[in-house]
Short mmCIF file of C-alpha atoms in Angstrom, two decimals:
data_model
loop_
_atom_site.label_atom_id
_atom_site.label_comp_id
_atom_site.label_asym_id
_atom_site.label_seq_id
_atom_site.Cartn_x
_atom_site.Cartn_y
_atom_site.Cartn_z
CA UNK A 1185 0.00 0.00 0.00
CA UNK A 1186 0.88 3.31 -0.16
CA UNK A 1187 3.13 5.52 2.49
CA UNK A 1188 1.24 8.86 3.06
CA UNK A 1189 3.01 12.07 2.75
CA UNK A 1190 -0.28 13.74 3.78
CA UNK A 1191 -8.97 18.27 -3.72
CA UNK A 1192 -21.24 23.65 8.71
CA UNK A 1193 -19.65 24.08 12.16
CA UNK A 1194 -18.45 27.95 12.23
CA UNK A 1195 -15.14 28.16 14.30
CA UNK A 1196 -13.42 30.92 11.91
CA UNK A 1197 -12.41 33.55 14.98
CA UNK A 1198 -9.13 31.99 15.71
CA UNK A 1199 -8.59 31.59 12.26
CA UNK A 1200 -9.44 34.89 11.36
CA UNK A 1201 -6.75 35.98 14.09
CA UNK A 1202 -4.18 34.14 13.68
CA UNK A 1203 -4.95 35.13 9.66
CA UNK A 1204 -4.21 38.71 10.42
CA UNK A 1205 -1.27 37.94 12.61
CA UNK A 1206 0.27 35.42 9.83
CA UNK A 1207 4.00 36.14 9.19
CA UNK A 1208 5.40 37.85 5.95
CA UNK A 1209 9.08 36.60 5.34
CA UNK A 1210 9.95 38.90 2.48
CA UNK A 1211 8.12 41.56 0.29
CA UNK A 1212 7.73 38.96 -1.89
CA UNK A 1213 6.64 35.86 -0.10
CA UNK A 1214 3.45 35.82 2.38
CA UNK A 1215 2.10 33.36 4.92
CA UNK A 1216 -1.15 33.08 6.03
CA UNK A 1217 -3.17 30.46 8.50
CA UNK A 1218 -4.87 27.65 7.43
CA UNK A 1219 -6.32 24.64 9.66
CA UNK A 1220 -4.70 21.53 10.94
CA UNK A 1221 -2.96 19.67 8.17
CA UNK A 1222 -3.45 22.35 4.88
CA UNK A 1223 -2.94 19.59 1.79
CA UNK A 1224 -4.25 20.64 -1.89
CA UNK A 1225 -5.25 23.89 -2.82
CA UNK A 1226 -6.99 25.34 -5.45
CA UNK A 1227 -7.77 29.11 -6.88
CA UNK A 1228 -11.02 30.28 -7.61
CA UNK A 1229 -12.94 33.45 -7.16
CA UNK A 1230 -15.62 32.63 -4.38
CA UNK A 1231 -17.35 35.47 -3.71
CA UNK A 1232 -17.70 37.07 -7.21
CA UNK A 1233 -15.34 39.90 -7.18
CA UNK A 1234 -13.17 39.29 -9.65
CA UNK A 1235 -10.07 38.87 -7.49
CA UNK A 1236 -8.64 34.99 -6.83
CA UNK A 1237 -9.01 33.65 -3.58
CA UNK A 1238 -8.25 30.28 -2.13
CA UNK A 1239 -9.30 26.82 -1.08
CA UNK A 1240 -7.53 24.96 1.25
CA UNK A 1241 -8.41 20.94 2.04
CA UNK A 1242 -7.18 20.76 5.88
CA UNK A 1243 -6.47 16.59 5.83
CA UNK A 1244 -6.15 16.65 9.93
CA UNK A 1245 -8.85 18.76 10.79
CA UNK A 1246 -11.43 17.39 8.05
CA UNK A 1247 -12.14 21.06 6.97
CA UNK A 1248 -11.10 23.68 4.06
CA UNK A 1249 -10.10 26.98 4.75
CA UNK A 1250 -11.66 30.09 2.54
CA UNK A 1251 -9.18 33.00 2.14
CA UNK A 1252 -10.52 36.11 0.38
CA UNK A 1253 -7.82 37.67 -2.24
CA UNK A 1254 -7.57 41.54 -2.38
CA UNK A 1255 -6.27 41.49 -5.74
CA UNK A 1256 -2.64 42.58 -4.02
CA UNK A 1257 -1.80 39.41 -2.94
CA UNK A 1258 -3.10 39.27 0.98
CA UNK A 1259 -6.04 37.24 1.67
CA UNK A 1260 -8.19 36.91 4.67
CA UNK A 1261 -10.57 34.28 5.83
CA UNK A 1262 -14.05 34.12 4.55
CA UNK A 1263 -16.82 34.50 7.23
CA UNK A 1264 -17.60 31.00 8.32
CA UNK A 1265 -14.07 29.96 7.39
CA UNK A 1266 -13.32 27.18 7.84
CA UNK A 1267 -16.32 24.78 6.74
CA UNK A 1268 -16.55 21.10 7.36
CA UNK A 1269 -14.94 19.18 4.22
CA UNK A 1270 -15.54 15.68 5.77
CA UNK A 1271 -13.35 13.60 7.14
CA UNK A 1272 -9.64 13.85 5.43
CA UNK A 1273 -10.44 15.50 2.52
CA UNK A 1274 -7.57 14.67 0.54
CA UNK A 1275 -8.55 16.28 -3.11
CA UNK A 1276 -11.08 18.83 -3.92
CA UNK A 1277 -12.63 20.26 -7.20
CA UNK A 1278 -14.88 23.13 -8.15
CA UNK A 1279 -18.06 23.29 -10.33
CA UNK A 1280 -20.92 25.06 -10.52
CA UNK A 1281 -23.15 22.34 -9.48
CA UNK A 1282 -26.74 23.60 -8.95
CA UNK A 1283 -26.55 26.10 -11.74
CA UNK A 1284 -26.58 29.62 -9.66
CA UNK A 1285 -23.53 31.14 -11.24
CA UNK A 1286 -21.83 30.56 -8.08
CA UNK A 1287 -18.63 28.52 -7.22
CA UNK A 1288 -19.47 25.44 -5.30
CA UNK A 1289 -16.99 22.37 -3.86
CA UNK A 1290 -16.48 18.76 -3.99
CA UNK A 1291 -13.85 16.75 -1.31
CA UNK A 1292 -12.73 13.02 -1.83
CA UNK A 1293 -12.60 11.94 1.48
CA UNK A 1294 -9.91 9.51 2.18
CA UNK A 1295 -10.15 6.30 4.75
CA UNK A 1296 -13.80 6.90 3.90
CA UNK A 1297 -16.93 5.59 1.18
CA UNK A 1298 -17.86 9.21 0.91
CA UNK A 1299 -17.24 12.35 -1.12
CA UNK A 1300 -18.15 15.84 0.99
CA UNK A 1301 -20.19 18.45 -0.90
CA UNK A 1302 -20.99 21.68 -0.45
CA UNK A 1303 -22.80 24.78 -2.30
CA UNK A 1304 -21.14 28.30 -2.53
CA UNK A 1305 -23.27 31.08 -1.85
CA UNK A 1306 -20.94 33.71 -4.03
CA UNK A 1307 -19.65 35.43 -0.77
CA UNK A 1308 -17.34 33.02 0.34
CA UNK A 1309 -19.35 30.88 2.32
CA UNK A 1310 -20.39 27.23 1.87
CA UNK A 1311 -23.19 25.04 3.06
CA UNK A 1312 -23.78 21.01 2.48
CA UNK A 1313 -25.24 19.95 -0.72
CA UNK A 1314 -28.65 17.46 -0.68
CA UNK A 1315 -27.41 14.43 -0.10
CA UNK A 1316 -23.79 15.01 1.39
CA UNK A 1317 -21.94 13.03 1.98
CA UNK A 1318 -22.30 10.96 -1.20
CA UNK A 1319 -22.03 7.60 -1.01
CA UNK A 1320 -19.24 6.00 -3.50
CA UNK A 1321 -18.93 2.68 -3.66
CA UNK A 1322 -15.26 2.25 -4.33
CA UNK A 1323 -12.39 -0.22 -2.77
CA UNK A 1324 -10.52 0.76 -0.23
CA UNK A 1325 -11.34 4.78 -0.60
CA UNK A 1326 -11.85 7.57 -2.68
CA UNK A 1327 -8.31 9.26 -3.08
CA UNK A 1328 -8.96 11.54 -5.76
CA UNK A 1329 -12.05 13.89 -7.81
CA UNK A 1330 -12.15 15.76 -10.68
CA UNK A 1331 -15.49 17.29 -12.13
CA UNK A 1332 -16.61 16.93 -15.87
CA UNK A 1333 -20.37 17.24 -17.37
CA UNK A 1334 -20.04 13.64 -18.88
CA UNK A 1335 -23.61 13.76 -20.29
CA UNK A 1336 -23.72 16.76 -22.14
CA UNK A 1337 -26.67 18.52 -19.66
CA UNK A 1338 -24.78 21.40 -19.16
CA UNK A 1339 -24.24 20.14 -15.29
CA UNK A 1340 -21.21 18.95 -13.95
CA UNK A 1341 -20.19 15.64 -12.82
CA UNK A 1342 -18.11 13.78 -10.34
CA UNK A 1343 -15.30 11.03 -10.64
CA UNK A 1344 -13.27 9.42 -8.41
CA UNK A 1345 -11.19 6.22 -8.32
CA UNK A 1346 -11.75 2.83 -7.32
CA UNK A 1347 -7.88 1.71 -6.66
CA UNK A 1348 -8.90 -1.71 -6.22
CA UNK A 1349 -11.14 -2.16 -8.99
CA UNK A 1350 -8.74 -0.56 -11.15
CA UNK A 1351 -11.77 1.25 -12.31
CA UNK A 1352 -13.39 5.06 -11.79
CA UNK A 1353 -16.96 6.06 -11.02
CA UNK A 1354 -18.73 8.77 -12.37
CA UNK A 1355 -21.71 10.49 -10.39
CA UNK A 1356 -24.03 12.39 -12.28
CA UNK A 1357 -25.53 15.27 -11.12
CA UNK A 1358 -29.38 16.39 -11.20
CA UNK A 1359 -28.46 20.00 -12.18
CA UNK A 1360 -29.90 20.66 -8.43
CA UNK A 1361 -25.89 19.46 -6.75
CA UNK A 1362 -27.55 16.61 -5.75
CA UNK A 1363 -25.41 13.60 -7.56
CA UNK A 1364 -26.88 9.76 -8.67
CA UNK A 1365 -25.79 6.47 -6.68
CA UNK A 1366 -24.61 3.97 -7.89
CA UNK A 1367 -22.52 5.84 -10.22
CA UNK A 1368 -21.08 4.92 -13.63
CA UNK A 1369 -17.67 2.49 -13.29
CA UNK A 1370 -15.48 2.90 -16.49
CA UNK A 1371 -12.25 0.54 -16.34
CA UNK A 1372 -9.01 1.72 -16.23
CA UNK A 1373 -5.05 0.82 -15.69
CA UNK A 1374 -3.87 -1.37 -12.75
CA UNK A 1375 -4.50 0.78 -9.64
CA UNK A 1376 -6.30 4.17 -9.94
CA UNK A 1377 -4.16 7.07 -8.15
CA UNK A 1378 -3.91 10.17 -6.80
CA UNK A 1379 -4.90 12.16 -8.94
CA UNK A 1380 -7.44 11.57 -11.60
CA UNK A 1381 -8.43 14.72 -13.66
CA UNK A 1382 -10.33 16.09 -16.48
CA UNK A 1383 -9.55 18.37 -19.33
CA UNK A 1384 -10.77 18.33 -22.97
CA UNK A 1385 -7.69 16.29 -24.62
CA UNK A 1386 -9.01 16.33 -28.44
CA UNK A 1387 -10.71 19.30 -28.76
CA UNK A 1388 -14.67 17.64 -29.39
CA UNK A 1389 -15.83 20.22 -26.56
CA UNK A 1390 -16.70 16.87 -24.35
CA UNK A 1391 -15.07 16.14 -21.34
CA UNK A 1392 -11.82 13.55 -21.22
CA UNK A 1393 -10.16 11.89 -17.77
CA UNK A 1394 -6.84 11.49 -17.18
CA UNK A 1395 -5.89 8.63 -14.71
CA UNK A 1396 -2.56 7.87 -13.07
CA UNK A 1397 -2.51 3.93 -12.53
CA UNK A 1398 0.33 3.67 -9.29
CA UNK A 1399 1.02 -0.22 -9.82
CA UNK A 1400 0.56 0.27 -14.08
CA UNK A 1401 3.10 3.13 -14.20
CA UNK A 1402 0.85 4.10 -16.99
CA UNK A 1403 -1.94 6.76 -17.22
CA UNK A 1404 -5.17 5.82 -19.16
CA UNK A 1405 -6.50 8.57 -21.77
CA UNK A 1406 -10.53 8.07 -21.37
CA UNK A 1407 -12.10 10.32 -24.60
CA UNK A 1408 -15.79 11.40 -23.47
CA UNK A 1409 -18.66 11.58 -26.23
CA UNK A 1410 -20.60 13.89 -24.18
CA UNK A 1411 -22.68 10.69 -23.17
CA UNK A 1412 -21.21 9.14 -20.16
CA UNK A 1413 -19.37 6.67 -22.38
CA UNK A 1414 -15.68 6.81 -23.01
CA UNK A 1415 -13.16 5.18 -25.50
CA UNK A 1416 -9.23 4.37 -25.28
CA UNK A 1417 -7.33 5.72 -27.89
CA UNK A 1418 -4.74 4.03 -29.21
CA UNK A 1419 -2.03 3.71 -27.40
CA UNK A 1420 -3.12 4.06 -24.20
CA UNK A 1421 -2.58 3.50 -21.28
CA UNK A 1422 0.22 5.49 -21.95
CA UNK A 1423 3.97 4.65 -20.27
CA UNK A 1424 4.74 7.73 -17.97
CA UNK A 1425 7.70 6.23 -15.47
CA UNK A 1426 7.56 4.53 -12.28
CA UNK A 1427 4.91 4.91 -10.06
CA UNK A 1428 2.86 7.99 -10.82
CA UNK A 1429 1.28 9.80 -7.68
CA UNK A 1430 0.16 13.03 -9.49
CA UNK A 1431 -0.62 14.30 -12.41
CA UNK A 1432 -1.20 18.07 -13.95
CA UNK A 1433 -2.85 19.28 -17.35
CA UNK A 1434 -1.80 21.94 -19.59
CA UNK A 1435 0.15 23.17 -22.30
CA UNK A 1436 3.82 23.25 -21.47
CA UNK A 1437 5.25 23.67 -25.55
CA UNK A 1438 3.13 26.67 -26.08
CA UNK A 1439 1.13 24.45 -29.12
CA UNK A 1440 -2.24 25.08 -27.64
CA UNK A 1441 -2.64 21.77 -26.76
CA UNK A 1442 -3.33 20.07 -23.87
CA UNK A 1443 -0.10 17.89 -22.12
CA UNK A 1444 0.59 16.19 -18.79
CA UNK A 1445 2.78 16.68 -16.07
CA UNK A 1446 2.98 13.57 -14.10
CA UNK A 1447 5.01 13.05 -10.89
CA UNK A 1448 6.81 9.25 -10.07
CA UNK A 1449 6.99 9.00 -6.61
CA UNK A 1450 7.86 5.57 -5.74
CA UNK A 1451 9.08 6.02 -2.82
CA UNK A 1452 6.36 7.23 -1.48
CA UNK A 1453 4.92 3.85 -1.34
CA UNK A 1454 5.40 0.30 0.37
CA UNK A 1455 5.67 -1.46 -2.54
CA UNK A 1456 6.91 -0.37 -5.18
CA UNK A 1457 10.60 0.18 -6.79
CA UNK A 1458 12.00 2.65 -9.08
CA UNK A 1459 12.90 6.80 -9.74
CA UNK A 1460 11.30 9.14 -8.58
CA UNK A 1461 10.89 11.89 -10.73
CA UNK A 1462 8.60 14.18 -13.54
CA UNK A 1463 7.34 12.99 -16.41
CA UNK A 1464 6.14 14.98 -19.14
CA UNK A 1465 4.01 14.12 -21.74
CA UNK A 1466 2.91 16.11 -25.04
CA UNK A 1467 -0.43 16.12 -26.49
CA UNK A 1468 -1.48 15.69 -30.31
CA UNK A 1469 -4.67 17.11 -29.50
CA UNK A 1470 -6.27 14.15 -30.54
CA UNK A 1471 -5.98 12.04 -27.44
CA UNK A 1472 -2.26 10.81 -28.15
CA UNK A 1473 0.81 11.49 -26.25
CA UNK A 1474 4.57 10.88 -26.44
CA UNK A 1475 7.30 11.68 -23.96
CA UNK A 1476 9.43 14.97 -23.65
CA UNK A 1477 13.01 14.39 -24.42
CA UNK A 1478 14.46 14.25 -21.08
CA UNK A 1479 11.75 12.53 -19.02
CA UNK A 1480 11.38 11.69 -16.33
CA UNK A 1481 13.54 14.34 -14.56
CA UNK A 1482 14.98 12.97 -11.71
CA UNK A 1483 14.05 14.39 -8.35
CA UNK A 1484 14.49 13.82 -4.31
CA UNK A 1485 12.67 11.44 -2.70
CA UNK A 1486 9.04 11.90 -1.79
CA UNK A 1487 8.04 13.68 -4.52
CA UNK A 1488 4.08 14.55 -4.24
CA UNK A 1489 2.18 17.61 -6.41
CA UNK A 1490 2.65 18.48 -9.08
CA UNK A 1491 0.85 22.09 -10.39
CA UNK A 1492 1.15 23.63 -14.26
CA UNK A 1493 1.26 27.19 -14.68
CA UNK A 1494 2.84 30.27 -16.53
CA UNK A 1495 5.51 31.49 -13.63
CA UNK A 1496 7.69 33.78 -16.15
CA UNK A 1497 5.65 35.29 -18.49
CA UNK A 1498 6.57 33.93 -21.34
CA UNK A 1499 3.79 32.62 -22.08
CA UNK A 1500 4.42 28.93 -21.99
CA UNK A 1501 3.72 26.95 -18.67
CA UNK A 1502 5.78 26.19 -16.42
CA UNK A 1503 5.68 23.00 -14.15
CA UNK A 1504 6.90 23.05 -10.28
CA UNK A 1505 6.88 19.86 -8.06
CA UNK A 1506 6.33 20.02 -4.06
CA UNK A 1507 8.91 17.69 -1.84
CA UNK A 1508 7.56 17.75 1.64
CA UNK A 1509 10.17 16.23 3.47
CA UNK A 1510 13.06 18.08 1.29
CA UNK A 1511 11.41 21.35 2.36
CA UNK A 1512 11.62 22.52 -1.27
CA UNK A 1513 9.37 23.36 -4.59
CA UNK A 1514 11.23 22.87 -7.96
CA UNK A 1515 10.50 24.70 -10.57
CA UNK A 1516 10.68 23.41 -14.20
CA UNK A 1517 10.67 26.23 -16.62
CA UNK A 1518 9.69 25.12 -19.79
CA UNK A 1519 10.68 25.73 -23.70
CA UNK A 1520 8.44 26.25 -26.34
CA UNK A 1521 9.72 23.52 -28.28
CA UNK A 1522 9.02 21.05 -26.02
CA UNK A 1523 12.05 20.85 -23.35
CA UNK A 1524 12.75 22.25 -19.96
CA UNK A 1525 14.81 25.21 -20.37
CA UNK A 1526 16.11 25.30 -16.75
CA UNK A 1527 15.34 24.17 -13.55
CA UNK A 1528 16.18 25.03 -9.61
CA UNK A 1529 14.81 24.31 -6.36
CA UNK A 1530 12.92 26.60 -4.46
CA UNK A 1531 13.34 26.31 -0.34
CA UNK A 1532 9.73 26.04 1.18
CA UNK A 1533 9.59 25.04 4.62
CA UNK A 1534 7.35 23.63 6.51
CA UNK A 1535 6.80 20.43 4.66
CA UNK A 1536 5.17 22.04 1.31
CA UNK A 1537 2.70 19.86 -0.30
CA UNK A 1538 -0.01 21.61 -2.43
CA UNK A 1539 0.67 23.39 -5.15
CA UNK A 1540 -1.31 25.91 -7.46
CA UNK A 1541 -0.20 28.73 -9.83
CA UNK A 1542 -1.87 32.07 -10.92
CA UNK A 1543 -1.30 35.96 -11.19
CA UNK A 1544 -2.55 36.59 -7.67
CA UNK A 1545 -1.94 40.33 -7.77
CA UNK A 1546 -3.43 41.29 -11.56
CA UNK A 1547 0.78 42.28 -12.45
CA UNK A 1548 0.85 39.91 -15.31
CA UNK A 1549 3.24 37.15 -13.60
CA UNK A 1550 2.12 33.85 -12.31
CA UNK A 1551 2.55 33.29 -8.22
CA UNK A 1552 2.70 30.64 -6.71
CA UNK A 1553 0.64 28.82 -3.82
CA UNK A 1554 1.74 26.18 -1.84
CA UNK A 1555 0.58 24.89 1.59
CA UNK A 1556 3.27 24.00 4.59
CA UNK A 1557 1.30 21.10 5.44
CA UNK A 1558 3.61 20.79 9.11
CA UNK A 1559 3.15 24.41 9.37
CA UNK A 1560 -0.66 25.00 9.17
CA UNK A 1561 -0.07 28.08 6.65
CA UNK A 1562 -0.38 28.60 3.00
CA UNK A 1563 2.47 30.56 1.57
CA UNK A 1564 1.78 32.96 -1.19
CA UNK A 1565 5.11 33.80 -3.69
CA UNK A 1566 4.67 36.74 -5.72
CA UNK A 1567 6.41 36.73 -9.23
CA UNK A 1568 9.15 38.91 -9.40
#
């Protein structure tokens, strides 16, 4: 099994202290509190004001903490923050999933049969969804969820894995954020990881999954028809180095097409051998991929998320890696002909572990995000 390294109870006052008392190392680099335990993190404007804030999935204390951008970089917690998430939510996603314009949340939570849901209501707070906790029937645990509309009803969907099945299951939703049990199982490569996720790989305007199979050291391509079915290309599953534990999309050759940044992280389990490191793989934008010359990049042990985003402004993405136990990010910067260009570690302490990327402060470079999951803080790093 696998060694962890680890996407409406109001107790925000301490966090909303300890928020405004938060260290700032450098003019460039900002920390901020977070509950117990701060794993992924995502960026998404909450409460409609244009400016990015942030989601945090607190593993230990089974909760996500809301921090409200200000468009300069600082954030503050959300009223309410933090909001039950379930019991370690270890992944969370964002959809819009009872059609009021408004940002709402979805939690795998691991060591449980459950995914957490809850409904934004477009300030920054969050209430359960009908029916949450959903019921997944899934062996051991849900590790992973992405969100898709699968069925072409404008609504979107949940997936998550079944790592002992070596299959997924899809949960459609009633366009109210209520979602259907039993889902949909679609088979996949030997052992479903952290973390499946969803992106339109050949351009048809349906919905695709990605899916990092641990004991495969493959990741299967799944090509949506908009009808909750979904086809293998050829060639896939697709080789992508020993082990993956995470996996990004974007474009990282500046080709408009959609590629995948995968992280191998075998030693980050029990029981299986091999290098830890980044692979990268290029899109044809029909569902195909083939490796970057270089991969996989080696890296230090424990290797764990991997984020892909535009951190130099040159318009081509970028992909960084978190090592908790190295106490470091590093930072691939990419070529637009499809290589790395360069490459150096970044010192993060506090065991960092997610990762997400975005111009925070509306200066046209891409920050970075990353939570110090020893630490209970988020650190924000401005681009220079």
């Amino acid at each position: 099994m696998v060694r962890m390294v680890k996407m409406i109870t109001f107790v925000g006052l301490y966090a909303t202290l300890s928020a405004r008392c938060s260290a700032q190392t450098s003019s460039l680099e900002r920390q901020f509190a977070v509950g117990d335990g701060p794993g992924i993190v995502v960026i998404v404007d909450v409460n409609s004001d244009g400016k990015p804030d942030l989601v945090v999935a607190n593993e230990r204390s089974g909760d996500a903490s809301v921090l409200l951008g200000d468009g300069k970089g600082g954030f503050s917690p959300a009223i309410g923050s933090p909001v039950p998430a379930g019991q370690s939510p270890n992944d969370v996603t964002v959809g819009d999933f009872n059609r009021d314009g408004r940002p709402d949340l979805a939690f795998a939570n691991h060591e449980t049969q459950h995914l957490t849901t809850l409904l934004g209501d477009g300030r920054g707070g969050f209430v359960p969804a009908p029916g949450s906790p959903v019921s997944v029937a899934v062996k051991p645990h849900p590790h992973g969820i992405a969100t898709g509309d699968f069925n072409g009803d404008g609504c979107p969907d949940l997936v998550t894995d079944s790592w002992g099945e070596d299959r997924l299951e899809i949960l459609l939703n009633d366009c109210k954020g209520s979602f259907r049990t039993p889902g949909i199982y679609v088979s996949v490569g030997k052992h479903p990881y952290q973390r499946i996720r969803v992106a339109d790989l050949n351009g048809d305007g349906n919905a695709d999954i990605v899916s990092p199979n641990l004991d495969g050291s493959d990741v299967s391509i799944l090509l949506g028809d908009g009808k909750s079915s979904f086809v293998q290309p050829a060639g896939s599953p697709v080789p992508c180095g020993d082990a993956p534990f995470n996996i990004a999309v974007g474009d990282v050759n500046g080709d408009g097409l959609a590629d995948l940044a995968i992280v191998n992280s075998p030693s980050s389990t029990a029981d299986r051998s091999g290098k830890d490191g980044l692979t990268v793989l290029l899109g044809d934008g029909h569902g195909g991929f083939r490796l970057m010359t270089g991969s996989p990049f080696p890296l230090d042990r424990f290797p764990n998320i991997v984020a892909i985003g535009d951190i130099d402004g040159d318009g081509i993405a970028d992909a960084l890696v978190s090592s908790p136990d190295g106490d470091h990010i590093t930072i691939f910067t990419m070529a637009r002909n499809g290589s790395v260009a360069s490459r150096k570690d970044l010192p993060v302490s506090g065991h960092p572990k997610g990762l997400a990327i975005r111009d925070l402060n509306n200066d046209g470079k891409g920050d970075i995000v990353v939570t110090n999951n020893s630490k209970n803080r988020v650190t924000v790093i401005l681009g220079k």
